[in-house]
Coordinates of C-alpha atoms in Angstrom, one line a residue:
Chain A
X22 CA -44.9 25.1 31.2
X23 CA -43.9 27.2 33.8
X24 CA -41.5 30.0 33.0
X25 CA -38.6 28.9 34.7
X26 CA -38.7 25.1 33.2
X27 CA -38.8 26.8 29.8
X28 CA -35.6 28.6 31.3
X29 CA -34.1 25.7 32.3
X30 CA -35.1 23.6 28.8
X31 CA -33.8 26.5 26.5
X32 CA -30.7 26.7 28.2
X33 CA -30.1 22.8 28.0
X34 CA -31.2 22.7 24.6
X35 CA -28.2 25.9 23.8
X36 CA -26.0 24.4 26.0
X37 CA -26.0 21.0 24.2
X38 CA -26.2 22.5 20.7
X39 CA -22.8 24.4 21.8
X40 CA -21.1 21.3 22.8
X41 CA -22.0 19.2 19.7
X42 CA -21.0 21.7 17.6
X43 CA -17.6 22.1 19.1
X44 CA -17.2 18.9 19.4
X45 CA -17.8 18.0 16.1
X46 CA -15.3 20.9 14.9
X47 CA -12.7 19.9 17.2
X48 CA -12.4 16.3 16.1
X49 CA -12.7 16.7 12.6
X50 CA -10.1 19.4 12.7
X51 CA -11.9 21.5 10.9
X52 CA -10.2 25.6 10.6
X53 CA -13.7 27.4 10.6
X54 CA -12.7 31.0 9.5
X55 CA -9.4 30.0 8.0
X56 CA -8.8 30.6 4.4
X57 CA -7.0 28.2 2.2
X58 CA -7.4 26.4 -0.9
X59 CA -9.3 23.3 -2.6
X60 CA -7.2 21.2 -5.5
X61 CA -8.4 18.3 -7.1
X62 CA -6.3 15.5 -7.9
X63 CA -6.8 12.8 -10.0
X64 CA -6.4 9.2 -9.4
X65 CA -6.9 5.5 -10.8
X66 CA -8.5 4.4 -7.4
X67 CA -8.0 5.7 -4.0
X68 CA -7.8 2.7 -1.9
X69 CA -9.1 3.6 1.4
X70 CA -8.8 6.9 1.5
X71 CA -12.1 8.8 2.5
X72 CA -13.5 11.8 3.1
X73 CA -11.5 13.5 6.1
X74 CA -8.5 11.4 6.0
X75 CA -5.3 14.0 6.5
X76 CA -3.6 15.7 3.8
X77 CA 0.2 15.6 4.6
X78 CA 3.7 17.2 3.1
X79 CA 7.0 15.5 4.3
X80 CA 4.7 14.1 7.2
X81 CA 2.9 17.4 8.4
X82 CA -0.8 17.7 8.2
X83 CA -1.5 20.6 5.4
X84 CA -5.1 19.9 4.9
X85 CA -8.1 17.0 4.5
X86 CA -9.4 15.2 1.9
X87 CA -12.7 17.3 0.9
X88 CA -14.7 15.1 -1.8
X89 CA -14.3 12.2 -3.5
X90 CA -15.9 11.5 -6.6
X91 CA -15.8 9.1 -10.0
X92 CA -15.5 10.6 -13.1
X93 CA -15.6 10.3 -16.8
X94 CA -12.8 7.9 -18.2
X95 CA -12.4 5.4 -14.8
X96 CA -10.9 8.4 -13.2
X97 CA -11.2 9.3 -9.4
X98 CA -10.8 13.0 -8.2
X99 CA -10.5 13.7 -5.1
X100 CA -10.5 17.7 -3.7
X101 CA -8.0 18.3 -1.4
X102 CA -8.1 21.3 0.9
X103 CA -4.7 22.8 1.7
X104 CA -5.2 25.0 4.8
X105 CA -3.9 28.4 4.0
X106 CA 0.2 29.5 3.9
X107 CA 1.2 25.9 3.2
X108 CA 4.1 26.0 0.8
X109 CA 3.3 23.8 -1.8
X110 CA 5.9 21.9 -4.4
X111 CA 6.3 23.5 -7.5
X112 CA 5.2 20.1 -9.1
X113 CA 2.7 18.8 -7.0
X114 CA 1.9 15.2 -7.2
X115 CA -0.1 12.8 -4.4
X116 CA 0.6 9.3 -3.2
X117 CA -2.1 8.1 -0.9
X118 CA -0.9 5.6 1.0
X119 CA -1.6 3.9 4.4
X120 CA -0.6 5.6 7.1
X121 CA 0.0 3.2 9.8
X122 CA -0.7 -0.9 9.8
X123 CA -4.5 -0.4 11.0
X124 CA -6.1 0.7 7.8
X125 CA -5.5 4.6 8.4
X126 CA -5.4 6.6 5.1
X127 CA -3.9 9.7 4.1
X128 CA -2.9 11.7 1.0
X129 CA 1.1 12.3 0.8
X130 CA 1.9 15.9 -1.5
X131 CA 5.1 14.7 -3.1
X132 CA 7.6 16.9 -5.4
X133 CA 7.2 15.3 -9.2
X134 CA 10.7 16.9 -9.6
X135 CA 12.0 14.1 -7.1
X136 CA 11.8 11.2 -8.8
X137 CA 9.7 8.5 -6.3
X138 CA 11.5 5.5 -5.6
X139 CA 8.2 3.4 -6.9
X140 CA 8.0 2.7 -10.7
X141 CA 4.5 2.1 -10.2
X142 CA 3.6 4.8 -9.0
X143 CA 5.7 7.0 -10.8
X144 CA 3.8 5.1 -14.0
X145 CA 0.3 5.9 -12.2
X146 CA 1.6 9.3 -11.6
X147 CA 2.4 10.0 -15.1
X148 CA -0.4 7.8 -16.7
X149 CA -2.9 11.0 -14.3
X150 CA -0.7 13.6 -15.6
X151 CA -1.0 12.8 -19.2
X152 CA -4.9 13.5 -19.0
X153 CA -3.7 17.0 -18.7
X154 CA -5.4 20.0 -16.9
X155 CA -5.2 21.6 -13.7
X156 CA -5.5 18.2 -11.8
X157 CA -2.9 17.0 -9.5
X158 CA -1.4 13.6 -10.9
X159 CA -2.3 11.2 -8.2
X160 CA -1.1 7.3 -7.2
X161 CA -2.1 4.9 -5.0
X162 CA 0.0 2.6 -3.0
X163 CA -1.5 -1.0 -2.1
X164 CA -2.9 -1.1 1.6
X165 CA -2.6 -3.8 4.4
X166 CA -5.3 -6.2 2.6
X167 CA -3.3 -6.6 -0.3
X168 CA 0.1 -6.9 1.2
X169 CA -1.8 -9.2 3.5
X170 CA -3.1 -11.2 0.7
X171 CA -0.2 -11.4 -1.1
X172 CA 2.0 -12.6 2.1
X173 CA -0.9 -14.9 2.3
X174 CA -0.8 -16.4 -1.0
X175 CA 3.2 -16.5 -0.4
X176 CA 2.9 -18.1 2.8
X177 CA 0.6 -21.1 1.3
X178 CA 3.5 -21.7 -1.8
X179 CA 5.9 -22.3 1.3
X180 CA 3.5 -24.5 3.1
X181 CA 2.8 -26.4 0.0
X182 CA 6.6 -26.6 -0.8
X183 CA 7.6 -28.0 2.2
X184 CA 4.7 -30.3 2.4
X185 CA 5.8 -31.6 -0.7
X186 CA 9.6 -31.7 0.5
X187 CA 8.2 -33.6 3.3
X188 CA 6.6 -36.4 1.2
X189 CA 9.6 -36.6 -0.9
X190 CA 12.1 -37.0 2.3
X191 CA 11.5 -40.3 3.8
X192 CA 13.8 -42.4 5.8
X193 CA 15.6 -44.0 3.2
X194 CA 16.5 -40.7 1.4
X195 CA 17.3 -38.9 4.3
X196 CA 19.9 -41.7 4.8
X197 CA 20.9 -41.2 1.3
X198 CA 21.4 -37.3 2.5
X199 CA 23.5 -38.5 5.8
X200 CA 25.5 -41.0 3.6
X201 CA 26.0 -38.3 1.1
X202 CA 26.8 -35.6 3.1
X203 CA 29.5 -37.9 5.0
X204 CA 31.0 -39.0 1.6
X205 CA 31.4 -35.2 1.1
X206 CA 32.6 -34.9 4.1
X207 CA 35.3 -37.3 3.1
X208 CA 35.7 -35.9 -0.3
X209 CA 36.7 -32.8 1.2
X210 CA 38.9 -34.0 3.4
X211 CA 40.7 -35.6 0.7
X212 CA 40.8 -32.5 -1.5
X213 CA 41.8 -31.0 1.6
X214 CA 45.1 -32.8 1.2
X215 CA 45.6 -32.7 -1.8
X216 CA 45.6 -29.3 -1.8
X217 CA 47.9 -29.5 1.2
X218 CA 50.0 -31.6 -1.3
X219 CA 49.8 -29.5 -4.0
X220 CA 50.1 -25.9 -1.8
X221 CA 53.9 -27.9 -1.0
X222 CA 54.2 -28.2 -5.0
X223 CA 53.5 -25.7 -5.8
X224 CA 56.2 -23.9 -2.9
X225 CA 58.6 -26.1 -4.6
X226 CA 57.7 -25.0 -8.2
X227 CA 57.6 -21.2 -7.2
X228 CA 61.0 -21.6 -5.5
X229 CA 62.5 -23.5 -8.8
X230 CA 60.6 -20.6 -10.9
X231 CA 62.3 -18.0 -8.9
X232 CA 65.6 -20.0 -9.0
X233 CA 64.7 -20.1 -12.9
X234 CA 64.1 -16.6 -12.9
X235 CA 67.4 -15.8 -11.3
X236 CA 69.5 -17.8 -14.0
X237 CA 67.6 -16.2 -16.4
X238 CA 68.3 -12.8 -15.1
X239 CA 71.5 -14.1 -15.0
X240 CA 71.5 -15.4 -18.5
X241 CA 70.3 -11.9 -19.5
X242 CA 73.3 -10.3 -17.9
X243 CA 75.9 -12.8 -19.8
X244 CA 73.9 -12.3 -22.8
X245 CA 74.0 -8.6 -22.2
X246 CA 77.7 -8.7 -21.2
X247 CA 78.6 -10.8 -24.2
X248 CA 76.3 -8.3 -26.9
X249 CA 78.8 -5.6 -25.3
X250 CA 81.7 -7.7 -26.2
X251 CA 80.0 -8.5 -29.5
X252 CA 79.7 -4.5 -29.9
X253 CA 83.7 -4.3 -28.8
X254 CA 84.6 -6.9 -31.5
X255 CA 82.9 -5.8 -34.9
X256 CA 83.8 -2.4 -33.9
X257 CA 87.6 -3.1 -35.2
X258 CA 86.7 -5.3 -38.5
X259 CA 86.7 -8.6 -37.0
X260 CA 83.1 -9.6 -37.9
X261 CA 83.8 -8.4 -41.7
X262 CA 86.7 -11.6 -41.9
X263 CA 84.4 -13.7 -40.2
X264 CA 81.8 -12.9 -42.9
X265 CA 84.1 -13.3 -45.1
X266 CA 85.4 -16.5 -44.1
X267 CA 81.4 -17.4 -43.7
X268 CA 81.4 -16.7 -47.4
X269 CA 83.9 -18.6 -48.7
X270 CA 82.7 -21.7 -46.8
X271 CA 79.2 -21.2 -48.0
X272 CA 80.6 -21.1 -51.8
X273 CA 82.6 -24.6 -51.0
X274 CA 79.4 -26.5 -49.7
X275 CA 77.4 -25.1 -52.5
X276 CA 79.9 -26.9 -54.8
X277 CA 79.9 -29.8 -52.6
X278 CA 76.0 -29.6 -52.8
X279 CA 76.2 -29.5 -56.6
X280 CA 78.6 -32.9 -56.8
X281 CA 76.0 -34.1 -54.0
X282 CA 72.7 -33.5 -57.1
X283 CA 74.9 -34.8 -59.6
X284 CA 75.4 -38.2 -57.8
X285 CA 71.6 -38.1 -56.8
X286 CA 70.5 -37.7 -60.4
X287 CA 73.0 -41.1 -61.7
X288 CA 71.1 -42.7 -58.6
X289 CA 67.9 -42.1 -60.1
X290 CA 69.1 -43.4 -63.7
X291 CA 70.1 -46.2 -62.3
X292 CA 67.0 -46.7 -60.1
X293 CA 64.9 -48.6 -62.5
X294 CA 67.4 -51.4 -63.1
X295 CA 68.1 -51.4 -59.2
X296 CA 64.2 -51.9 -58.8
X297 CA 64.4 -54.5 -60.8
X298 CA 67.0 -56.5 -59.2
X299 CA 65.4 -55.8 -56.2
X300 CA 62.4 -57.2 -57.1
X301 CA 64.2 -60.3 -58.7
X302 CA 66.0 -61.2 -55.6
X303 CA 63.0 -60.2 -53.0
X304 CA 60.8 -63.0 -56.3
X305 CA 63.4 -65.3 -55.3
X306 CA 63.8 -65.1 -52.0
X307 CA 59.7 -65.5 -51.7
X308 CA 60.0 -68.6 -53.1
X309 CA 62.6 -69.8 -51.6
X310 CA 60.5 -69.0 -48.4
X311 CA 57.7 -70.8 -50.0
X312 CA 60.1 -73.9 -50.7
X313 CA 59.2 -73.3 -54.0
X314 CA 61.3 -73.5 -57.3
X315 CA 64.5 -75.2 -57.6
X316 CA 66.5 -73.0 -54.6
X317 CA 63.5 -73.3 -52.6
X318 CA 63.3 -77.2 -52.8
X319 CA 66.8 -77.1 -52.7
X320 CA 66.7 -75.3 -49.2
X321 CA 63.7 -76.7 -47.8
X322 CA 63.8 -80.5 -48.9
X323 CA 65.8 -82.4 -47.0
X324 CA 66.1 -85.6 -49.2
X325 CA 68.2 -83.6 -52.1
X326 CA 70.2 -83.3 -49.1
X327 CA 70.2 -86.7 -47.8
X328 CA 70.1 -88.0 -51.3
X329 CA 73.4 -86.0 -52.2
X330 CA 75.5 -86.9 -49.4
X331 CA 74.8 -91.0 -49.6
X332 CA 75.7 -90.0 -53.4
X333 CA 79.0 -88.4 -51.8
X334 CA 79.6 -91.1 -49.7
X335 CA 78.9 -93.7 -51.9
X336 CA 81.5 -92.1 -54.5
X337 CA 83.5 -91.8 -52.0
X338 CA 83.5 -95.7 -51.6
X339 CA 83.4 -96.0 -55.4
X340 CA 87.4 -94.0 -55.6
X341 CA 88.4 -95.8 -52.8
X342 CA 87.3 -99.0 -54.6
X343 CA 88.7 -97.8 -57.8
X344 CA 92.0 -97.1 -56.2
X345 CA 92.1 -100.2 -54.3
X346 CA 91.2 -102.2 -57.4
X347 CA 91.9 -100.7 -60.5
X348 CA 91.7 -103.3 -62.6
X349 CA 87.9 -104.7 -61.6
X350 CA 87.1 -101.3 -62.9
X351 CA 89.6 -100.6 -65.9
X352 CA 91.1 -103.0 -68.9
X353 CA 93.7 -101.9 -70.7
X354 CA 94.5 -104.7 -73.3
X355 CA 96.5 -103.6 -76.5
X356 CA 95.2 -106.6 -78.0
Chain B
X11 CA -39.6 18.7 28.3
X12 CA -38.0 19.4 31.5
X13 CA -39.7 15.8 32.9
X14 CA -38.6 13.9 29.8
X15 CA -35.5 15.7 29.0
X16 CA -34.1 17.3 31.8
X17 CA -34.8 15.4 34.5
X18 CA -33.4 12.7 32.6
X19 CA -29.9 14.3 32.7
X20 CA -28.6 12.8 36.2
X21 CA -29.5 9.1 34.7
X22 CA -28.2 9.1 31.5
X23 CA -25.0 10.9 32.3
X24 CA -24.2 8.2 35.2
X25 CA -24.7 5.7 32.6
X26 CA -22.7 7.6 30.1
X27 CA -20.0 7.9 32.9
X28 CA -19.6 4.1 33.6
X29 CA -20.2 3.1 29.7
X30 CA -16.9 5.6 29.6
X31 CA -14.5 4.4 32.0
X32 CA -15.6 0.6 31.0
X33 CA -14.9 0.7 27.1
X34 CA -11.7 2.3 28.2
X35 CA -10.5 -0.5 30.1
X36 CA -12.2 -3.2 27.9
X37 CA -10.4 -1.6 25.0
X38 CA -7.1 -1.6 26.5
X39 CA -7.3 -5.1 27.9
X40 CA -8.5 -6.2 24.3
X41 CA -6.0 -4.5 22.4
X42 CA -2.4 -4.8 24.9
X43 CA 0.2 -5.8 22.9
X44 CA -0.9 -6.2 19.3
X45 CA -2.3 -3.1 18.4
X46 CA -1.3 0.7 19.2
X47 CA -2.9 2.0 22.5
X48 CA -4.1 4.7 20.8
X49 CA -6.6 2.7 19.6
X50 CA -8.2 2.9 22.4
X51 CA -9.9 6.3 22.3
X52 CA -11.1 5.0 18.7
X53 CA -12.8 2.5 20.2
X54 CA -14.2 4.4 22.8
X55 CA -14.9 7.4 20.5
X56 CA -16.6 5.3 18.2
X57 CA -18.7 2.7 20.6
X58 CA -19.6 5.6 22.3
X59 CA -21.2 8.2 19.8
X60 CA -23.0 5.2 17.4
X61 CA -24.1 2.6 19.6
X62 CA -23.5 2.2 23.9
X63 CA -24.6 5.9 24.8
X64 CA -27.7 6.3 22.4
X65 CA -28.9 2.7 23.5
X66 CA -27.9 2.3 27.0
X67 CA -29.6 5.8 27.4
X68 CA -32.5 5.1 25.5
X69 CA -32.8 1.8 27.5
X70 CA -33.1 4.0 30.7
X71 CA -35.4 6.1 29.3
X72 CA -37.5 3.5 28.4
X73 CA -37.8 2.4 31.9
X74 CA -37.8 5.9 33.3
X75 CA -40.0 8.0 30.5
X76 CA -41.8 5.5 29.1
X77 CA -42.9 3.8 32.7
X78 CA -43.7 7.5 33.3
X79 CA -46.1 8.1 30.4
X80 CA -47.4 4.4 30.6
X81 CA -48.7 5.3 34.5
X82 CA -49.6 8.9 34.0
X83 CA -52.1 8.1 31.4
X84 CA -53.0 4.6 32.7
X85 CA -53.7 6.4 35.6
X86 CA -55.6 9.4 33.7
X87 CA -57.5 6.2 31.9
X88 CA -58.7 4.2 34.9
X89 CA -59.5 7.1 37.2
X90 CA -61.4 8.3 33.6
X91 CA -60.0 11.5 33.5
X92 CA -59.5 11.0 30.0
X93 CA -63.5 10.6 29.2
X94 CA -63.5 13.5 31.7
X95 CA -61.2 15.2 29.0
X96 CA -63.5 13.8 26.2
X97 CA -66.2 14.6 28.0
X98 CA -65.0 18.2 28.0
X99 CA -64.6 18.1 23.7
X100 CA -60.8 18.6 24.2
X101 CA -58.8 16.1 22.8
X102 CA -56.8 13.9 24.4
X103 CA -54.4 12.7 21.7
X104 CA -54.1 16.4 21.1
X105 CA -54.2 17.4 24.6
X106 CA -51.6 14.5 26.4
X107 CA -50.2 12.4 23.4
X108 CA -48.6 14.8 21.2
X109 CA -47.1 17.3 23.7
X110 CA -45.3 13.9 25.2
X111 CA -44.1 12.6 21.7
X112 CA -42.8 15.7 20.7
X113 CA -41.4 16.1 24.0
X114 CA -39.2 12.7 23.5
X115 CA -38.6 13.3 20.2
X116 CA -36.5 16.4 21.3
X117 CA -35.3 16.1 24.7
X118 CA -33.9 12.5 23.8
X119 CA -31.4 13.6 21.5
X120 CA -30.3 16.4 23.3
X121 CA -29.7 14.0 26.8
X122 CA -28.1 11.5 24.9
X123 CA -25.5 14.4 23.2
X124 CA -25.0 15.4 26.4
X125 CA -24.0 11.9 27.5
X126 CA -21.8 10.9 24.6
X127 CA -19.5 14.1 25.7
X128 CA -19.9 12.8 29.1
X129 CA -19.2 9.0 27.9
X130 CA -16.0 10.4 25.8
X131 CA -14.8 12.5 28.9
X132 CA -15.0 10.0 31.6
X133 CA -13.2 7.6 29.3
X134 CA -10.4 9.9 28.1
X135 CA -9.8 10.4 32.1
X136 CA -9.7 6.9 32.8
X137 CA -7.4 6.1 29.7
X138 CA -4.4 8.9 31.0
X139 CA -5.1 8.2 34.8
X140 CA -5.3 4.0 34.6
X141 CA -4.0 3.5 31.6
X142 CA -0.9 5.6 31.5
X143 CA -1.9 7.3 28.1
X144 CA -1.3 10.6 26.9
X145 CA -4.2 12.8 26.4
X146 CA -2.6 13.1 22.6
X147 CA -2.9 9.6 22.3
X148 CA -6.0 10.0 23.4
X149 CA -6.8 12.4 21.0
X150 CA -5.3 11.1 18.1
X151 CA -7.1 8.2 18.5
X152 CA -10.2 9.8 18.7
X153 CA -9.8 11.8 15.7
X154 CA -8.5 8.9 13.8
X155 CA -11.7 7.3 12.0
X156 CA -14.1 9.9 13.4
X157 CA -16.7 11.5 10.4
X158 CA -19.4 13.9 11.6
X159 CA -21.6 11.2 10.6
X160 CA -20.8 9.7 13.8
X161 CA -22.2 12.6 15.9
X162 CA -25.5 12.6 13.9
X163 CA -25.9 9.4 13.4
X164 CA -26.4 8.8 17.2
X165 CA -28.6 11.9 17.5
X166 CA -30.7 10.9 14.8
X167 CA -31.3 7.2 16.6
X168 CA -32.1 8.4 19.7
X169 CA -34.6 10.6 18.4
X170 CA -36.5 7.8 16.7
X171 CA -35.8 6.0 20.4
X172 CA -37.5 9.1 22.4
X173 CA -40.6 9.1 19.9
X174 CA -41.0 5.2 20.0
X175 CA -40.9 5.2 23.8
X176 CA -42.8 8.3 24.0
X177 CA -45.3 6.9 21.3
X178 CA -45.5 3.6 23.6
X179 CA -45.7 4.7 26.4
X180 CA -49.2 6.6 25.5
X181 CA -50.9 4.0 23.8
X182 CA -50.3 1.2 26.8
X183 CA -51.9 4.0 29.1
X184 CA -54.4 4.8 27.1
X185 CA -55.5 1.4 26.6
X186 CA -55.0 0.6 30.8
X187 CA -58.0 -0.8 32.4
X188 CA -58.5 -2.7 35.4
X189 CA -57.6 0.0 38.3
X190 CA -54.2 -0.1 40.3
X191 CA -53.3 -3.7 39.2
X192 CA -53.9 -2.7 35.1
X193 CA -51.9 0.4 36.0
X194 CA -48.8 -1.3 36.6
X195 CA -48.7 -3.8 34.0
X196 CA -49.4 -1.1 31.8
X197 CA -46.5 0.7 32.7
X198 CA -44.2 -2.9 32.5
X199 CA -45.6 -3.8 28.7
X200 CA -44.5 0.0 28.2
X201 CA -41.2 -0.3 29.3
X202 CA -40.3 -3.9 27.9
X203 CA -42.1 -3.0 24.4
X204 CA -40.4 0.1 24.7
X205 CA -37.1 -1.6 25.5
X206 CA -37.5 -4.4 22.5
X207 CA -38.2 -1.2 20.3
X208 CA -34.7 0.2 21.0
X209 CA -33.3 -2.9 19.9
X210 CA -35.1 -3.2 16.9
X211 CA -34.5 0.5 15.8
X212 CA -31.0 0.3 16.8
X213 CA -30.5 -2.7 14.3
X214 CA -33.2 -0.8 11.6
X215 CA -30.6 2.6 11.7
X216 CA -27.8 0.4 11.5
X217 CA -28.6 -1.0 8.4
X218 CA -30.2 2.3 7.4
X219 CA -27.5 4.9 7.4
X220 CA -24.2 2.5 7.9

């Protein structure tokens, strides 16, 4: 090979080299030279975060995810290198996270102090920190795919409910609904008025309650007016005769009271013997209502009746008989 | 090495140009509306630096190296310069195979570098000329799944592609026969064996290291 090809090949080769290399540096972001410093964290999983995915405080890149690695006890550590005078949270814990809708990860520094607004991960984060150690507590947030998956799943209970609402609303009960929703509509209207109705009743009543409440007021004022004329009276001895007199009338109808017992108690005496009359005359008057006994018959049955006044009558003939002929009836002979 | 590698330069970076500015476009036109245009120097980060530069440029090569090697010693074969080589007690594997192979096997990798930068440059300048993007969307979308696997993985590729071709491209001319005529069919089994070998270690590396 001639001298100059060589030339021409080794300065290709160089040439190439250099731009790989600083290619390679400049996309990954790499800060050859720059100091700073590796922490590990430790998570249950890490989702999708990989090697190279950005390492960010309050939303500013501080550094890349170094290594991942499984270790003992289902654990996941992952080294994060913080590029150098990054000012770190005194309690440093990580959320990684997706960090747009396209599957890119990244690891999120959060303050522990500040309570996250995720229970979940604030259990993941203290479930990591209870391992103890150096170790950053770490959490993971679902990604896309799950959320996905679970909007999926959510999506098919919604088909399959309204599938089923479908088969269960045919013609006939959709009438039903129509019918239903007009008798409702009616039902309303009538409670409409009668609300109406009872809105006007209830006018009236307030305005008779506040008329009430006037002659009550009122009344309280009399009643207030007459206490101070009550006050005026018994202040100059008045209500001391009235007692008085209240007294002496009290001692009269206790007497009266006492004449009252006595008569009570000769009712009772007398009670038993008024029973039994009572219970004679109510014995008698059943059976005269059962046209039994002598009174009875002699009530109900009218032939006693009859047979009493043809008796009369006849009599009646028999005197005027007598009277007319004395003689075909008596004989007075001395001898 | 100048011959294989070199000289190889205006080809594969003219490819690498138009692979460029055409995964930009495709990229935008595929992803408008749904997805973040920013996507689109993933895509063409990505497709460029794993799979269209390394086999598009390998693909040339074929045609271009491995044509070359096929009629060179076809040529060398039929006109017995190679039994004049024998003849001589120098080698020929020793004397014409292995310089060639080893020749591929470096050169390729270091054209087809060369036109993945040219590949990414042609399609971040299409992307903020005719495709109103920023350069730091650009950017950021280039940076956004990239892993220095990606660099290495296409280097690595196209080296097994330059010392397939380069391996090939010997054996059909050492094998011609049959004067002119033999000559060039050697030289078209070269390239189209050489071609279906791209394809088949593209697919063997993507199983490989992905």
């Amino acid at each position: 090979m001639k001298r100059r090809d060589e030339l021409i090949v080794g300065a290709t080769i160089v040439f190439t080299l250099l731009i790989v290399v600083t290619s390679a540096v400049w996309l990954s972001e790499m800060q050859l030279g720059a100091g700073g410093s590796v922490h590990v964290t430790r998570f249950r999983t890490v989702g999708g975060l990989g090697v190279g995915n950005p390492v960010v405080l309050r939303g500013v890149r501080v550094g890349r995810v170094k290594e991942i690695r499984i270790t003992e006890s289902d654990w996941v550590e992952a080294d994060l290198h913080i590029y150098e005078n990054t000012l770190l949270p005194a309690q440093p814990g990580v959320v990684a996270a997706s960090a747009s809708l396209f599957g890119e990860w990244q690891a999120g520094i959060i303050n522990m102090a500040e309570p996250y607004s995720d229970p979940n991960v604030m259990n993941e984060l203290a479930e990591a920190q209870a391992e103890g150690d150096d170790a950053w507590p770490g959490a993971t947030l679902p990604d896309i795919g799950q959320l996905t998956a679970q909007g999926n799943r959510i999506a098919t209970d919604i088909a399959t409910v309204s599938s089923r609402i479908q088969a269960a609303f045919d013609s006939q009960t959709v009438h039903e609904v129509q019918r239903s929703i007009r008798e409702f509509g009616q039902m309303a209207d009538t409670l409409t008025r009668f609300t109406e109705r009872q809105t006007a009743v209830f006018g009236e009543v307030s305005a008779n309650i506040k008329h009430g409440s006037d002659a009550v007021t009122n009344a309280a004022l009399n009643l207030e007016h007459a206490l101070a004329r009550l006050d005026s009276a018994t202040a100059e001895g008045e209500l001391d005769a009235i007692f008085n007199s209240i007294e002496g009338a009290t001692a009269e109808m206790r007497s009266a009271v006492s004449s009252f017992l006595t008569l009570v108690r000769l009712a009772e005496e007398n009670q038993a013997s008024f029973v039994a009359v009572l219970v004679g005359a109510d014995s008698v008057m059943t059976r005269m209502q059962n046209m039994t006994g002598t009174l009875g018959l002699l009530v109900g049955d009218s032939t006693l009746y009859v047979e009493a006044t043809a008796t009369i009558a006849e009599l009646r003939a028999l005197l005027t008989d007598i009277k007319a002929n004395p003689r075909k009836y008596f004989k007075f002979s001395v001898f | 090495m100048r011959r294989i590698g070199v000289q190889s330069l205006p080809i594969a970076l003219f490819i690498a140009v138009f692979t460029g500015i055409v995964l930009a476009l495709l990229s935008s036109y595929t992803l408008t509306g749904a997805v973040p245009l920013y996507f689109v120097g993933t895509l063409v980060g990505k497709a460029v630096m794993i799979e269209l530069v390394p086999v598009m440029t390998g693909l040339a090569l074929s045609g271009r190296v491995g044509a070359n090697i096929a009629a060179e010693l076809g040529t060398m074969r039929v006109t017995e310069q190679v039994e004049a080589l024998e003849t001589l007690a120098y080698d020929p594997h020793s004397y014409l195979v292995v310089p060639r192979i080893i020749a591929a096997t470096l050169m390729f990798p270091v054209v087809v570098a060369l036109a993945e930068v040219t590949g990414l440059l042609s399609g971040w300048i299409t992307a903020i000329n005719l495709l109103d993007m920023s350069t730091v969307e650009f950017v950021k979308g280039l940076r956004l799944f990239y892993e220095f696997k990606d660099i290495w993985f296409g280097l690595v590729k196209s080296m097994s592609f330059g010392l397939a071709i380069a391996l090939i491209g010997c054996m059909k001319g050492l094998s011609a026969s049959g004067g002119a005529e033999g000559v060039g069919r050697t030289a078209m089994e070269a390239v189209v064996l050489g071609a279906q070998m791209i394809l088949v270690l593209d697919a063997f590396w993507a199983v490989a290291l992905l």
